[in-house]
Amino acid sequence: MAPQLDGYFKQVDLMADSFINRLRSAVAIPSVSAVPDLRPKVVAMADFLEKELKALGASVEKRLPGKQPGHPSLDLPPIILGRYGSDAKKRTILVYGHYDVQPALKEDGWATDPFDLTVDEQGRMYGRGSTDDKGPVLGWINAIEAHQKAGVDFPVNLLMCFEGMEEYGSEGLDDVIKAEASKFFKDAEAVCISDNYWLGTEKPCLTYGLRGCSYYSLTVSGPGQDLHSGVFGGTVTEPMTDLVRLLATLVDSKGKIQIPGLNELVAPLTDEEKELYKDISFEMSDLYQSLGSETSIHSNKEDTLMARWRFPTLSIHGIEGAYSAPGAKTVIPAKVIGKFSIRTVPNMEPDKVDELVFKSVDAEWKKLGSNNTMKCELQHSGNWWVASPKHWNFSAASKAVEKVFGVKPDFTREGGSIPVTLTFEQATGKNVLLLPMGSSTDAAHSINEKLDKRNYIEGIKLLGAYLHYAAEEAQV
Amino acid sequence: MAPQLDGYFKQVDLMADSFINRLRSAVAIPSVSAVPDLRPKVVAMADFLEKELKALGASVEKRLPGKQPGHPSLDLPPIILGRYGSDAKKRTILVYGHYDVQPALKEDGWATDPFDLTVDEQGRMYGRGSTDDKGPVLGWINAIEAHQKAGVDFPVNLLMCFEGMEEYGSEGLDDVIKAEASKFFKDAEAVCISDNYWLGTEKPCLTYGLRGCSYYSLTVSGPGQDLHSGVFGGTVTEPMTDLVRLLATLVDSKGKIQIPGLNELVAPLTDEEKELYKDISFEMSDLYQSLGSETSIHSNKEDTLMARWRFPTLSIHGIEGAYSAPGAKTVIPAKVIGKFSIRTVPNMEPDKVDELVFKSVDAEWKKLGSNNTMKCELQHSGNWWVASPKHWNFSAASKAVEKVFGVKPDFTREGGSIPVTLTFEQATGKNVLLLPMGSSTDAAHSINEKLDKRNYIEGIKLLGAYLHYAAEEAQV
């Protein structure tokens, strides 16, 4: 029997102003995890969530992951573990979100006070954290409240995991997830994360894949200290010369990785997979708008989306130790560290990627014949993730999208990483679904972050509807 | 008739403690030109010099070059113009020095208070400005005083030009030199600058050549703003990839410039010139000590000195706009600016150098086939300088070195630039001599700057002796 959602949907519409006010209260708490002085505000945001959840009858436990690495006197904020419902006859769904936000200062260029949710005539709700990730986190709470007010039985047992350090590397989270997999999370039958974005602005999507990231540093050193280029230029082998020549061997201007063997690790593109890209709602003009330019590598949608989602890429991020300020300085830097990373995709094993990178860099280094010292190291790596979009978790979400928005969602992957996705999958062994609420224009991490009122209110309907369909979907 | 210098020399020895105290008083004034808050101290140092000079009967005029560019409320410190003697029968020598110093803080790693001259058991006098350039500036004043006390007639009319912005680009100086060339400086028959260093620690040198410097920026831009490498990697042509590939075409790891036609501009090495390098007092171990490593391009003295003095070199200094901090950031920088400079030598005309650089960069850019935007620009350039070491100005200094130190000086060039040298030569049309007082180990611009007592006291003798010989040398 298809879920009866009209009462719930109507209640959400009735409560729209109240839900926006809840978001306004949350945005007003500057829970910036990167700024130690604002840590009390991060904790205040946790308290806010705890109070809201308890008022709705959810049970809440807090996990304190201890001190922040490198800050021996700074406590990490609590990880909120919530449970709403304990009916053994219902499915149990685990949802994740984060209640901390990126830094924001009015003087960075915000048109409005970043911590005062400001709604314009077109329904754009501006404020730090509106879309990333306070809107989605409150979405689950709003869904519970609307069910209560509408007198609609909540369809599942809901487990919640809300962290407060996501914008600063999710410090402390992995250990908690691993420890709770067989405890607080043990009933979870599927996982849903709402912390990414639609591909565009009109059509919802369900995300089933993420690229991994292997981040390297390439250090070249020689002299004992920085030298004056007038006095020593011509007499010393310059580390910077070696470094730029090495970096130039990694990738070409068309984005083709030049490391021998690396592209051969990539899973071949099948005709079936290729077909999938044709129907996805995306225009090159969307890309150009995001880039702020038309300097794309590819000129058509399919190649662009595949290059973003299912092929690896190598980016050179910068150089540490060289002169980086405006103006002119006649320095020969003594030790320079190039930073580059590779976005990895199936079936690139991180260890194999490292091996090929080191081998290629070593070979190119030998060609230089330099008497400097070179060292290439992995700084960090995270694996790619691909889930089965045929799992009931995805089909439930797909039906919910169709019910709320009247369209079938695009099934998408993303070029970036959301490490917690893989952590949840590995710790719980369950299917993980990424179910975004916001749109591509929300400017998470930038100035003037916003969440459209439509995305918020229809998003609350979507989260609730997803839980109803999840309760009924046959196990696949 | 050879100058009679014994009385003068004896007097300098007698007054050694007094001269060290004068240096201590000067070092105690933190005349740091780069720090606007310390500008009153720079002015106080000018007042100190004015008072000392007037006490010895010199006349002093000050030139005020106006406001500091970019600091509309900050006055540039005065340029001190001094004259000692107006005897039409004597030669007139113009000397230059600077009374400002580099920044220095104890916490930078100084073993002693940088503004409290501290003399150790080996006679090393530590203090900011001791060698650069307060010691040499006071050297001229001490020479005047010792002549007076010894009752020895001062051999020349001495014109002095002491500036207070040398460590911050000599702002305002060029205009004053050009304006005064036909006025205050009009009688000058030769110029002497004591603001560089011996090649080593034992043997004095006279410096007759400097390399020029043409400094370039190479800008590659594409996207409208920095992008996330996960989200956009693979879809956008990355400016950083283009830039490192361009920078890699400029010079090889052996320091050989790869810009077509550039090396052909260099004056050929003659056998006669090659011979000069053999006798110069310099060991590779001196270089290794300065570098703090043995990562030299050449393994012998002659090639090393020629590479430093008479061949061009190209250094890549760094990249503006890319990620330069420690750690890892997954950014695709939108606009990156590579900085590089070429040290130029005879007969490289700066305009021709620019032309070849732009032509080469353009050609390499076209090879990349990038849809980004590239711009290569000259940031600043200064020409090389070579004087005739056969001029009487140099032979006078050479005889003075031999008299004071008992050895013939090395005739050296330098790899760096001292732009005021060329300015004086061009404005006055007279021979310019660089007559260093300090040694190669003085650590000018670094922590623990020092001037050896021997270099200071014998240096005062040297400056005085030079003036005596200059008074008598036949015009060549």
PDB file of C-alpha atoms in Angstrom, chain A residues 46-266:
ATOM      1  CA  ALA A  46      24.432  20.909  20.489  1.00  0.00           C
ATOM      2  CA  ASP A  47      22.364  21.928  23.514  1.00  0.00           C
ATOM      3  CA  PHE A  48      19.794  23.518  21.195  1.00  0.00           C
ATOM      4  CA  LEU A  49      19.400  20.282  19.241  1.00  0.00           C
ATOM      5  CA  GLU A  50      19.208  18.206  22.397  1.00  0.00           C
ATOM      6  CA  LYS A  51      16.448  20.437  23.758  1.00  0.00           C
ATOM      7  CA  GLU A  52      14.443  20.362  20.512  1.00  0.00           C
ATOM      8  CA  LEU A  53      14.742  16.584  20.250  1.00  0.00           C
ATOM      9  CA  LYS A  54      13.796  15.948  23.864  1.00  0.00           C
ATOM     10  CA  ALA A  55      10.792  18.277  23.557  1.00  0.00           C
ATOM     11  CA  LEU A  56       9.530  15.975  20.788  1.00  0.00           C
ATOM     12  CA  GLY A  57      10.039  12.918  22.936  1.00  0.00           C
ATOM     13  CA  ALA A  58      13.240  11.663  21.375  1.00  0.00           C
ATOM     14  CA  SER A  59      15.896  10.236  23.658  1.00  0.00           C
ATOM     15  CA  VAL A  60      19.332  11.862  23.397  1.00  0.00           C
ATOM     16  CA  GLU A  61      22.780  10.688  24.418  1.00  0.00           C
ATOM     17  CA  LYS A  62      25.971  12.653  23.984  1.00  0.00           C
ATOM     18  CA  ARG A  63      29.382  11.278  23.167  1.00  0.00           C
ATOM     19  CA  LEU A  64      32.374  13.438  24.132  1.00  0.00           C
ATOM     20  CA  PRO A  65      35.318  12.549  21.867  1.00  0.00           C
ATOM     21  CA  GLY A  66      37.849  14.248  24.176  1.00  0.00           C
ATOM     22  CA  LYS A  67      40.349  17.020  23.527  1.00  0.00           C
ATOM     23  CA  GLN A  68      40.967  18.486  20.086  1.00  0.00           C
ATOM     24  CA  PRO A  69      44.249  17.202  18.624  1.00  0.00           C
ATOM     25  CA  GLY A  70      46.835  19.986  18.842  1.00  0.00           C
ATOM     26  CA  HIS A  71      44.690  21.928  21.339  1.00  0.00           C
ATOM     27  CA  PRO A  72      45.250  20.199  24.682  1.00  0.00           C
ATOM     28  CA  SER A  73      42.833  22.491  26.539  1.00  0.00           C
ATOM     29  CA  LEU A  74      40.036  22.492  23.953  1.00  0.00           C
ATOM     30  CA  ASP A  75      37.197  19.963  24.246  1.00  0.00           C
ATOM     31  CA  LEU A  76      35.744  18.591  21.053  1.00  0.00           C
ATOM     32  CA  PRO A  77      32.018  19.309  20.937  1.00  0.00           C
ATOM     33  CA  PRO A  78      29.623  16.455  21.709  1.00  0.00           C
ATOM     34  CA  ILE A  79      28.343  14.055  19.093  1.00  0.00           C
ATOM     35  CA  ILE A  80      24.573  13.950  19.510  1.00  0.00           C
ATOM     36  CA  LEU A  81      23.043  10.486  19.300  1.00  0.00           C
ATOM     37  CA  GLY A  82      19.262  10.596  19.127  1.00  0.00           C
ATOM     38  CA  ARG A  83      16.583   7.939  18.916  1.00  0.00           C
ATOM     39  CA  TYR A  84      12.952   8.533  18.035  1.00  0.00           C
ATOM     40  CA  GLY A  85      10.879   5.395  18.356  1.00  0.00           C
ATOM     41  CA  SER A  86      11.710   1.829  19.438  1.00  0.00           C
ATOM     42  CA  ASP A  87       9.053  -0.232  17.732  1.00  0.00           C
ATOM     43  CA  ALA A  88      10.514  -3.646  16.883  1.00  0.00           C
ATOM     44  CA  LYS A  89       7.981  -3.961  14.063  1.00  0.00           C
ATOM     45  CA  LYS A  90       9.295  -0.869  12.295  1.00  0.00           C
ATOM     46  CA  ARG A  91      12.388  -0.441  10.176  1.00  0.00           C
ATOM     47  CA  THR A  92      15.193   1.551  11.745  1.00  0.00           C
ATOM     48  CA  ILE A  93      16.896   4.246   9.682  1.00  0.00           C
ATOM     49  CA  LEU A  94      20.089   6.035  10.734  1.00  0.00           C
ATOM     50  CA  VAL A  95      20.499   9.622   9.616  1.00  0.00           C
ATOM     51  CA  TYR A  96      23.575  11.823   9.857  1.00  0.00           C
ATOM     52  CA  GLY A  97      24.108  15.585   9.765  1.00  0.00           C
ATOM     53  CA  HIS A  98      26.361  18.211  11.283  1.00  0.00           C
ATOM     54  CA  TYR A  99      25.524  21.237  13.367  1.00  0.00           C
ATOM     55  CA  ASP A 100      28.795  23.164  13.043  1.00  0.00           C
ATOM     56  CA  VAL A 101      29.365  25.704  10.262  1.00  0.00           C
ATOM     57  CA  GLN A 102      32.113  27.318   8.234  1.00  0.00           C
ATOM     58  CA  PRO A 103      33.555  30.630   9.485  1.00  0.00           C
ATOM     59  CA  ALA A 104      31.697  33.748   8.340  1.00  0.00           C
ATOM     60  CA  LEU A 105      32.256  37.451   8.863  1.00  0.00           C
ATOM     61  CA  LYS A 106      30.104  40.233   7.501  1.00  0.00           C
ATOM     62  CA  GLU A 107      33.264  41.933   6.241  1.00  0.00           C
ATOM     63  CA  ASP A 108      34.099  38.919   4.062  1.00  0.00           C
ATOM     64  CA  GLY A 109      31.529  40.349   1.705  1.00  0.00           C
ATOM     65  CA  TRP A 110      28.188  39.095   3.013  1.00  0.00           C
ATOM     66  CA  ALA A 111      25.255  41.226   1.922  1.00  0.00           C
ATOM     67  CA  THR A 112      23.522  40.495   5.249  1.00  0.00           C
ATOM     68  CA  ASP A 113      24.565  39.498   8.771  1.00  0.00           C
ATOM     69  CA  PRO A 114      25.647  35.862   8.256  1.00  0.00           C
ATOM     70  CA  PHE A 115      24.162  34.811  11.599  1.00  0.00           C
ATOM     71  CA  ASP A 116      20.794  36.469  11.092  1.00  0.00           C
ATOM     72  CA  LEU A 117      18.659  34.398   8.695  1.00  0.00           C
ATOM     73  CA  THR A 118      17.386  36.868   6.126  1.00  0.00           C
ATOM     74  CA  VAL A 119      14.685  35.880   3.651  1.00  0.00           C
ATOM     75  CA  ASP A 120      14.442  37.875   0.415  1.00  0.00           C
ATOM     76  CA  GLU A 121      11.460  38.339  -1.892  1.00  0.00           C
ATOM     77  CA  GLN A 122      12.363  35.283  -3.948  1.00  0.00           C
ATOM     78  CA  GLY A 123      12.367  33.105  -0.831  1.00  0.00           C
ATOM     79  CA  ARG A 124      16.152  32.780  -0.613  1.00  0.00           C
ATOM     80  CA  MET A 125      17.036  32.339   3.047  1.00  0.00           C
ATOM     81  CA  TYR A 126      20.536  33.747   3.568  1.00  0.00           C
ATOM     82  CA  GLY A 127      22.609  32.727   6.580  1.00  0.00           C
ATOM     83  CA  ARG A 128      25.680  30.679   7.506  1.00  0.00           C
ATOM     84  CA  GLY A 129      24.713  27.055   7.902  1.00  0.00           C
ATOM     85  CA  SER A 130      21.280  27.519   6.303  1.00  0.00           C
ATOM     86  CA  THR A 131      22.023  24.852   3.701  1.00  0.00           C
ATOM     87  CA  ASP A 132      25.223  23.345   5.199  1.00  0.00           C
ATOM     88  CA  ASP A 133      23.962  21.637   7.259  1.00  0.00           C
ATOM     89  CA  LYS A 134      21.506  23.156   9.738  1.00  0.00           C
ATOM     90  CA  GLY A 135      18.589  23.136   7.271  1.00  0.00           C
ATOM     91  CA  PRO A 136      18.831  19.379   6.626  1.00  0.00           C
ATOM     92  CA  VAL A 137      19.488  18.566  10.319  1.00  0.00           C
ATOM     93  CA  LEU A 138      16.404  20.537  11.356  1.00  0.00           C
ATOM     94  CA  GLY A 139      14.598  18.840   8.478  1.00  0.00           C
ATOM     95  CA  TRP A 140      14.546  15.566  10.426  1.00  0.00           C
ATOM     96  CA  ILE A 141      13.344  17.322  13.595  1.00  0.00           C
ATOM     97  CA  ASN A 142      10.689  19.205  11.654  1.00  0.00           C
ATOM     98  CA  ALA A 143       9.539  15.928  10.084  1.00  0.00           C
ATOM     99  CA  ILE A 144       9.035  14.401  13.536  1.00  0.00           C
ATOM    100  CA  GLU A 145       7.085  17.432  14.758  1.00  0.00           C
ATOM    101  CA  ALA A 146       4.863  17.590  11.664  1.00  0.00           C
ATOM    102  CA  HIS A 147       3.982  13.912  12.067  1.00  0.00           C
ATOM    103  CA  GLN A 148       3.007  14.538  15.690  1.00  0.00           C
ATOM    104  CA  LYS A 149       0.947  17.622  14.893  1.00  0.00           C
ATOM    105  CA  ALA A 150      -0.750  15.906  11.935  1.00  0.00           C
ATOM    106  CA  GLY A 151      -1.441  12.829  14.028  1.00  0.00           C
ATOM    107  CA  VAL A 152       0.354  10.631  11.468  1.00  0.00           C
ATOM    108  CA  ASP A 153       2.196   7.616  12.851  1.00  0.00           C
ATOM    109  CA  PHE A 154       5.938   7.968  12.413  1.00  0.00           C
ATOM    110  CA  PRO A 155       6.841   5.227   9.936  1.00  0.00           C
ATOM    111  CA  VAL A 156      10.258   4.128  11.217  1.00  0.00           C
ATOM    112  CA  ASN A 157      12.489   4.140  14.239  1.00  0.00           C
ATOM    113  CA  LEU A 158      14.866   7.029  13.584  1.00  0.00           C
ATOM    114  CA  LEU A 159      18.457   6.995  14.796  1.00  0.00           C
ATOM    115  CA  MET A 160      20.264  10.303  14.534  1.00  0.00           C
ATOM    116  CA  CYS A 161      23.976  11.132  14.570  1.00  0.00           C
ATOM    117  CA  PHE A 162      24.712  14.858  14.539  1.00  0.00           C
ATOM    118  CA  GLU A 163      28.325  15.994  14.848  1.00  0.00           C
ATOM    119  CA  GLY A 164      29.880  19.395  15.532  1.00  0.00           C
ATOM    120  CA  MET A 165      33.307  19.167  13.856  1.00  0.00           C
ATOM    121  CA  GLU A 166      32.461  18.364  10.230  1.00  0.00           C
ATOM    122  CA  GLU A 167      33.896  21.619   8.900  1.00  0.00           C
ATOM    123  CA  TYR A 168      37.164  20.883  10.676  1.00  0.00           C
ATOM    124  CA  GLY A 169      37.872  17.320   9.593  1.00  0.00           C
ATOM    125  CA  SER A 170      35.200  15.534  11.682  1.00  0.00           C
ATOM    126  CA  GLU A 171      37.734  15.082  14.446  1.00  0.00           C
ATOM    127  CA  GLY A 172      36.707  12.338  16.827  1.00  0.00           C
ATOM    128  CA  LEU A 173      33.782  11.116  14.717  1.00  0.00           C
ATOM    129  CA  ASP A 174      35.197   7.961  13.153  1.00  0.00           C
ATOM    130  CA  ASP A 175      36.011   6.385  16.495  1.00  0.00           C
ATOM    131  CA  VAL A 176      32.500   7.084  17.775  1.00  0.00           C
ATOM    132  CA  ILE A 177      30.860   5.619  14.660  1.00  0.00           C
ATOM    133  CA  LYS A 178      33.001   2.488  14.863  1.00  0.00           C
ATOM    134  CA  ALA A 179      32.323   2.096  18.592  1.00  0.00           C
ATOM    135  CA  GLU A 180      28.566   2.642  18.251  1.00  0.00           C
ATOM    136  CA  ALA A 181      28.102   0.455  15.148  1.00  0.00           C
ATOM    137  CA  SER A 182      27.303  -2.519  17.360  1.00  0.00           C
ATOM    138  CA  LYS A 183      25.667  -0.447  20.108  1.00  0.00           C
ATOM    139  CA  PHE A 184      23.619   2.696  19.494  1.00  0.00           C
ATOM    140  CA  PHE A 185      23.524   2.087  15.724  1.00  0.00           C
ATOM    141  CA  LYS A 186      23.063  -1.677  15.891  1.00  0.00           C
ATOM    142  CA  ASP A 187      19.425  -1.667  14.715  1.00  0.00           C
ATOM    143  CA  ALA A 188      20.121   0.521  11.694  1.00  0.00           C
ATOM    144  CA  GLU A 189      18.996  -1.076   8.442  1.00  0.00           C
ATOM    145  CA  ALA A 190      20.050   1.741   6.152  1.00  0.00           C
ATOM    146  CA  VAL A 191      21.792   5.080   6.411  1.00  0.00           C
ATOM    147  CA  CYS A 192      20.742   8.430   4.955  1.00  0.00           C
ATOM    148  CA  ILE A 193      22.985  11.499   4.838  1.00  0.00           C
ATOM    149  CA  SER A 194      21.627  14.858   3.791  1.00  0.00           C
ATOM    150  CA  ASP A 195      24.752  16.986   3.380  1.00  0.00           C
ATOM    151  CA  ASN A 196      25.264  17.521  -0.325  1.00  0.00           C
ATOM    152  CA  TYR A 197      23.462  19.388  -3.120  1.00  0.00           C
ATOM    153  CA  TRP A 198      21.369  18.956  -6.193  1.00  0.00           C
ATOM    154  CA  LEU A 199      23.303  19.011  -9.426  1.00  0.00           C
ATOM    155  CA  GLY A 200      21.295  22.032 -10.562  1.00  0.00           C
ATOM    156  CA  THR A 201      18.489  24.138  -9.163  1.00  0.00           C
ATOM    157  CA  GLU A 202      15.328  22.424 -10.385  1.00  0.00           C
ATOM    158  CA  LYS A 203      15.657  18.664 -10.187  1.00  0.00           C
ATOM    159  CA  PRO A 204      16.407  16.665  -7.046  1.00  0.00           C
ATOM    160  CA  CYS A 205      19.037  13.974  -7.184  1.00  0.00           C
ATOM    161  CA  LEU A 206      20.103  10.918  -5.248  1.00  0.00           C
ATOM    162  CA  THR A 207      23.837  10.475  -4.942  1.00  0.00           C
ATOM    163  CA  TYR A 208      25.384   7.005  -5.060  1.00  0.00           C
ATOM    164  CA  GLY A 209      29.090   7.658  -5.608  1.00  0.00           C
ATOM    165  CA  LEU A 210      31.960   9.861  -4.477  1.00  0.00           C
ATOM    166  CA  ARG A 211      35.542  10.127  -5.629  1.00  0.00           C
ATOM    167  CA  GLY A 212      38.356   9.411  -3.229  1.00  0.00           C
ATOM    168  CA  CYS A 213      41.315  11.686  -2.680  1.00  0.00           C
ATOM    169  CA  SER A 214      45.008  10.912  -2.316  1.00  0.00           C
ATOM    170  CA  TYR A 215      46.909  14.054  -1.310  1.00  0.00           C
ATOM    171  CA  TYR A 216      50.672  14.248  -1.792  1.00  0.00           C
ATOM    172  CA  SER A 217      53.504  16.563  -0.864  1.00  0.00           C
ATOM    173  CA  LEU A 218      56.610  16.781  -3.015  1.00  0.00           C
ATOM    174  CA  THR A 219      59.527  18.306  -1.153  1.00  0.00           C
ATOM    175  CA  VAL A 220      62.737  19.508  -2.791  1.00  0.00           C
ATOM    176  CA  SER A 221      65.466  20.903  -0.562  1.00  0.00           C
ATOM    177  CA  GLY A 222      69.068  21.887  -0.926  1.00  0.00           C
ATOM    178  CA  PRO A 223      70.597  24.932   0.771  1.00  0.00           C
ATOM    179  CA  GLY A 224      70.515  25.323   4.541  1.00  0.00           C
ATOM    180  CA  GLN A 225      68.473  28.511   4.322  1.00  0.00           C
ATOM    181  CA  ASP A 226      66.826  30.816   1.796  1.00  0.00           C
ATOM    182  CA  LEU A 227      69.395  32.591  -0.340  1.00  0.00           C
ATOM    183  CA  HIS A 228      69.656  35.911  -2.174  1.00  0.00           C
ATOM    184  CA  SER A 229      69.178  35.262  -5.870  1.00  0.00           C
ATOM    185  CA  GLY A 230      71.695  37.937  -6.828  1.00  0.00           C
ATOM    186  CA  VAL A 231      74.454  36.628  -4.632  1.00  0.00           C
ATOM    187  CA  PHE A 232      73.869  32.914  -5.194  1.00  0.00           C
ATOM    188  CA  GLY A 233      71.991  32.665  -8.491  1.00  0.00           C
ATOM    189  CA  GLY A 234      74.109  30.588 -10.855  1.00  0.00           C
ATOM    190  CA  THR A 235      76.127  28.902  -8.133  1.00  0.00           C
ATOM    191  CA  VAL A 236      73.471  26.791  -6.401  1.00  0.00           C
ATOM    192  CA  THR A 237      71.095  24.159  -7.708  1.00  0.00           C
ATOM    193  CA  GLU A 238      67.738  25.788  -7.065  1.00  0.00           C
ATOM    194  CA  PRO A 239      65.060  23.607  -5.421  1.00  0.00           C
ATOM    195  CA  MET A 240      62.277  25.658  -7.012  1.00  0.00           C
ATOM    196  CA  THR A 241      63.562  24.910 -10.518  1.00  0.00           C
ATOM    197  CA  ASP A 242      63.567  21.206  -9.735  1.00  0.00           C
ATOM    198  CA  LEU A 243      60.118  21.339  -8.187  1.00  0.00           C
ATOM    199  CA  VAL A 244      58.345  23.098 -11.059  1.00  0.00           C
ATOM    200  CA  ARG A 245      59.973  20.702 -13.516  1.00  0.00           C
ATOM    201  CA  LEU A 246      58.724  17.749 -11.466  1.00  0.00           C
ATOM    202  CA  LEU A 247      55.222  19.170 -11.043  1.00  0.00           C
ATOM    203  CA  ALA A 248      55.077  19.770 -14.792  1.00  0.00           C
ATOM    204  CA  THR A 249      55.371  16.011 -15.397  1.00  0.00           C
ATOM    205  CA  LEU A 250      52.199  15.132 -13.480  1.00  0.00           C
ATOM    206  CA  VAL A 251      49.356  16.322 -15.660  1.00  0.00           C
ATOM    207  CA  ASP A 252      48.850  18.171 -18.931  1.00  0.00           C
ATOM    208  CA  SER A 253      46.789  21.273 -19.648  1.00  0.00           C
ATOM    209  CA  LYS A 254      43.874  19.120 -20.817  1.00  0.00           C
ATOM    210  CA  GLY A 255      43.773  17.440 -17.402  1.00  0.00           C
ATOM    211  CA  LYS A 256      45.229  14.147 -18.651  1.00  0.00           C
ATOM    212  CA  ILE A 257      47.259  12.527 -15.892  1.00  0.00           C
ATOM    213  CA  GLN A 258      50.774  11.743 -17.098  1.00  0.00           C
ATOM    214  CA  ILE A 259      51.692   9.208 -14.420  1.00  0.00           C
ATOM    215  CA  PRO A 260      52.353   5.937 -16.240  1.00  0.00           C
ATOM    216  CA  GLY A 261      49.839   3.193 -15.434  1.00  0.00           C
ATOM    217  CA  LEU A 262      47.465   5.383 -13.460  1.00  0.00           C
ATOM    218  CA  ASN A 263      44.727   5.767 -16.046  1.00  0.00           C
ATOM    219  CA  GLU A 264      44.804   1.994 -16.626  1.00  0.00           C
ATOM    220  CA  LEU A 265      43.512   1.426 -13.065  1.00  0.00           C
ATOM    221  CA  VAL A 266      40.188   3.051 -13.897  1.00  0.00           C
TER     222      VAL A 266
END
